[in-house]
C-alpha cells in the first residue's frame, strides 16, 4: 500500500488526521527532503523510518521500493510541502505502483 | 475573525488539525447543513454552537453575523463538504467580512 500524503505549506497544523495516521502506521516514509518531513513528524510525535525520494534518485528508489510495496509493506510518500506528484517528485513511483496493482 | 473551514468529503479523518482547532474555539459555527456538520463535530468531541447558513438565508444571516464579527466574536464557516465559497454558500459573508476589515 502506497499512501500519497499532502503535507503542510507554511503551517504545521495544516495536516489531516488521516495523513498523520498514515505517516505513523507506515513502514517507510519517502521524503523529498528528510529534514523538512522530520520537523513535521517530530511535531506530531511520529517516529516512522524516513528515506529520501527526490528528483535525483527517484528512478533508483522506485526500483528499490516497488518490491517492498508488492511484498505488503506500507509506504507513505511525501514532498517538501503540498501533494507529491503535482509539481514534486512522486509521479514515477505512483505510476509504477498503479501498474503493479493492475497486474 | 471569520475562519473559512474546509471539511471532509467522504472520510471524517480528512480534516486538518487547524480546522478542528478553529471549530472548537469558534463562538459560532455556520453550517450549510447543521446535521452534517454536527456529525463531524461530534466525531471529534467538539460542542461549539451551530447555526444554519445556506443559499436560502445567506443574505439575512450575513446581516446578522457581520456585527458579531466586527464585535470580536470568532465565527467558523463550513459547508456540507469541501471549502465554503468555492461551489457552496459563503462568498457573500466572506466578501462582507473582507469589506468590513478593510474599512
PDB file of C-alpha atoms in Angstrom, chain A:
ATOM      1  CA  UNK A   1       0.000   0.000   0.000  1.00  0.00           C
ATOM      2  CA  UNK A   2       1.300   3.387  -1.091  1.00  0.00           C
ATOM      3  CA  UNK A   3      -0.191   6.439   0.630  1.00  0.00           C
ATOM      4  CA  UNK A   4       0.276   9.740  -1.160  1.00  0.00           C
ATOM      5  CA  UNK A   5       0.317  12.284   1.660  1.00  0.00           C
ATOM      6  CA  UNK A   6      -0.374  16.009   1.354  1.00  0.00           C
ATOM      7  CA  UNK A   7       1.782  17.902   3.867  1.00  0.00           C
ATOM      8  CA  UNK A   8       1.538  21.472   5.208  1.00  0.00           C
ATOM      9  CA  UNK A   9       2.516  24.514   3.177  1.00  0.00           C
ATOM     10  CA  UNK A  10       3.593  27.012   5.817  1.00  0.00           C
ATOM     11  CA  UNK A  11       1.632  25.940   8.907  1.00  0.00           C
ATOM     12  CA  UNK A  12       2.350  22.607  10.609  1.00  0.00           C
ATOM     13  CA  UNK A  13      -1.300  22.387  11.741  1.00  0.00           C
ATOM     14  CA  UNK A  14      -2.446  22.186   8.125  1.00  0.00           C
ATOM     15  CA  UNK A  15      -2.329  18.411   8.009  1.00  0.00           C
ATOM     16  CA  UNK A  16      -5.226  15.990   8.184  1.00  0.00           C
ATOM     17  CA  UNK A  17      -5.842  13.315  10.794  1.00  0.00           C
ATOM     18  CA  UNK A  18      -5.720  10.682   8.061  1.00  0.00           C
ATOM     19  CA  UNK A  19      -2.310  11.798   6.813  1.00  0.00           C
ATOM     20  CA  UNK A  20      -0.926  11.739  10.370  1.00  0.00           C
ATOM     21  CA  UNK A  21      -2.315   8.230  10.849  1.00  0.00           C
ATOM     22  CA  UNK A  22      -0.827   7.020   7.557  1.00  0.00           C
ATOM     23  CA  UNK A  23       2.572   8.551   8.390  1.00  0.00           C
ATOM     24  CA  UNK A  24       2.513   6.927  11.819  1.00  0.00           C
ATOM     25  CA  UNK A  25       1.484   3.498  10.515  1.00  0.00           C
ATOM     26  CA  UNK A  26       3.883   3.471   7.539  1.00  0.00           C
ATOM     27  CA  UNK A  27       6.805   1.043   7.497  1.00  0.00           C
ATOM     28  CA  UNK A  28       8.661   3.671   5.494  1.00  0.00           C
ATOM     29  CA  UNK A  29       8.107   7.364   4.764  1.00  0.00           C
ATOM     30  CA  UNK A  30       9.584   8.638   1.494  1.00  0.00           C
ATOM     31  CA  UNK A  31      10.584  12.299   1.693  1.00  0.00           C
ATOM     32  CA  UNK A  32      11.593  14.869  -0.875  1.00  0.00           C
ATOM     33  CA  UNK A  33      13.694  16.317   1.970  1.00  0.00           C
ATOM     34  CA  UNK A  34      14.007  14.168   5.089  1.00  0.00           C
ATOM     35  CA  UNK A  35      14.915  17.210   7.217  1.00  0.00           C
ATOM     36  CA  UNK A  36      11.675  19.007   6.333  1.00  0.00           C
ATOM     37  CA  UNK A  37       9.485  15.966   6.857  1.00  0.00           C
ATOM     38  CA  UNK A  38      11.276  15.155  10.123  1.00  0.00           C
ATOM     39  CA  UNK A  39      10.169  18.535  11.510  1.00  0.00           C
ATOM     40  CA  UNK A  40       6.532  17.687  10.742  1.00  0.00           C
ATOM     41  CA  UNK A  41       6.761  14.182  12.181  1.00  0.00           C
ATOM     42  CA  UNK A  42       8.538  15.274  15.344  1.00  0.00           C
ATOM     43  CA  UNK A  43       5.934  17.969  15.900  1.00  0.00           C
ATOM     44  CA  UNK A  44       3.267  15.280  15.895  1.00  0.00           C
ATOM     45  CA  UNK A  45       5.182  12.621  17.834  1.00  0.00           C
ATOM     46  CA  UNK A  46       5.706  10.263  14.878  1.00  0.00           C
ATOM     47  CA  UNK A  47       8.972   8.323  14.597  1.00  0.00           C
ATOM     48  CA  UNK A  48       8.493   6.297  11.413  1.00  0.00           C
ATOM     49  CA  UNK A  49      11.559   5.469   9.323  1.00  0.00           C
ATOM     50  CA  UNK A  50      12.406   8.104   6.687  1.00  0.00           C
ATOM     51  CA  UNK A  51      14.092   7.655   3.311  1.00  0.00           C
ATOM     52  CA  UNK A  52      14.897  10.326   0.735  1.00  0.00           C
ATOM     53  CA  UNK A  53      12.976  10.263  -2.526  1.00  0.00           C
ATOM     54  CA  UNK A  54      13.644  13.197  -4.819  1.00  0.00           C
ATOM     55  CA  UNK A  55      14.221  14.148  -8.429  1.00  0.00           C
ATOM     56  CA  UNK A  56      17.821  12.938  -8.364  1.00  0.00           C
ATOM     57  CA  UNK A  57      17.120   9.416  -7.109  1.00  0.00           C
ATOM     58  CA  UNK A  58      13.506   8.669  -7.986  1.00  0.00           C
ATOM     59  CA  UNK A  59      14.278   6.109 -10.714  1.00  0.00           C
ATOM     60  CA  UNK A  60      16.629   4.164  -8.420  1.00  0.00           C
ATOM     61  CA  UNK A  61      14.319   4.493  -5.409  1.00  0.00           C
ATOM     62  CA  UNK A  62      11.282   3.376  -7.393  1.00  0.00           C
ATOM     63  CA  UNK A  63      13.138   0.174  -8.319  1.00  0.00           C
ATOM     64  CA  UNK A  64      14.021  -0.364  -4.638  1.00  0.00           C
ATOM     65  CA  UNK A  65      10.612   0.443  -3.206  1.00  0.00           C
ATOM     66  CA  UNK A  66       8.305  -1.321  -5.634  1.00  0.00           C
ATOM     67  CA  UNK A  67       9.207  -4.863  -4.455  1.00  0.00           C
ATOM     68  CA  UNK A  68       8.603  -3.772  -0.868  1.00  0.00           C
ATOM     69  CA  UNK A  69       5.165  -2.435  -1.768  1.00  0.00           C
ATOM     70  CA  UNK A  70       4.340  -5.640  -3.628  1.00  0.00           C
ATOM     71  CA  UNK A  71       5.569  -7.548  -0.579  1.00  0.00           C
ATOM     72  CA  UNK A  72       2.948  -5.826   1.537  1.00  0.00           C
ATOM     73  CA  UNK A  73       4.854  -3.027   3.252  1.00  0.00           C
ATOM     74  CA  UNK A  74       3.087   0.259   3.849  1.00  0.00           C
ATOM     75  CA  UNK A  75       4.886   3.186   2.290  1.00  0.00           C
ATOM     76  CA  UNK A  76       3.915   6.852   2.653  1.00  0.00           C
ATOM     77  CA  UNK A  77       5.050   9.333   0.025  1.00  0.00           C
ATOM     78  CA  UNK A  78       5.510  12.990   0.969  1.00  0.00           C
ATOM     79  CA  UNK A  79       7.023  16.046  -0.654  1.00  0.00           C
ATOM     80  CA  UNK A  80       8.505  19.136   0.991  1.00  0.00           C
ATOM     81  CA  UNK A  81       5.093  20.762   1.074  1.00  0.00           C
ATOM     82  CA  UNK A  82       1.858  20.063  -0.713  1.00  0.00           C
ATOM     83  CA  UNK A  83       0.886  16.966  -2.643  1.00  0.00           C
ATOM     84  CA  UNK A  84       3.592  14.723  -4.132  1.00  0.00           C
ATOM     85  CA  UNK A  85       3.200  14.208  -7.838  1.00  0.00           C
ATOM     86  CA  UNK A  86       1.541  17.529  -8.558  1.00  0.00           C
ATOM     87  CA  UNK A  87       4.683  19.589  -9.049  1.00  0.00           C
ATOM     88  CA  UNK A  88       7.036  17.461  -6.969  1.00  0.00           C
ATOM     89  CA  UNK A  89       8.705  14.053  -7.375  1.00  0.00           C
ATOM     90  CA  UNK A  90       6.447  11.043  -6.952  1.00  0.00           C
ATOM     91  CA  UNK A  91       4.682  10.553 -10.256  1.00  0.00           C
ATOM     92  CA  UNK A  92       7.095   7.775 -11.215  1.00  0.00           C
ATOM     93  CA  UNK A  93       6.506   5.708  -8.077  1.00  0.00           C
ATOM     94  CA  UNK A  94       2.750   6.280  -8.200  1.00  0.00           C
ATOM     95  CA  UNK A  95       2.649   5.112 -11.833  1.00  0.00           C
ATOM     96  CA  UNK A  96       4.775   2.034 -11.040  1.00  0.00           C
ATOM     97  CA  UNK A  97       2.596   1.126  -8.045  1.00  0.00           C
ATOM     98  CA  UNK A  98      -0.606   1.505 -10.058  1.00  0.00           C
ATOM     99  CA  UNK A  99       0.813  -0.643 -12.832  1.00  0.00           C
ATOM    100  CA  UNK A 100       1.888  -3.339 -10.353  1.00  0.00           C
ATOM    101  CA  UNK A 101      -1.548  -3.261  -8.682  1.00  0.00           C
ATOM    102  CA  UNK A 102      -3.334  -3.734 -12.018  1.00  0.00           C
ATOM    103  CA  UNK A 103      -1.338  -6.832 -12.974  1.00  0.00           C
TER     104      UNK A 103
END
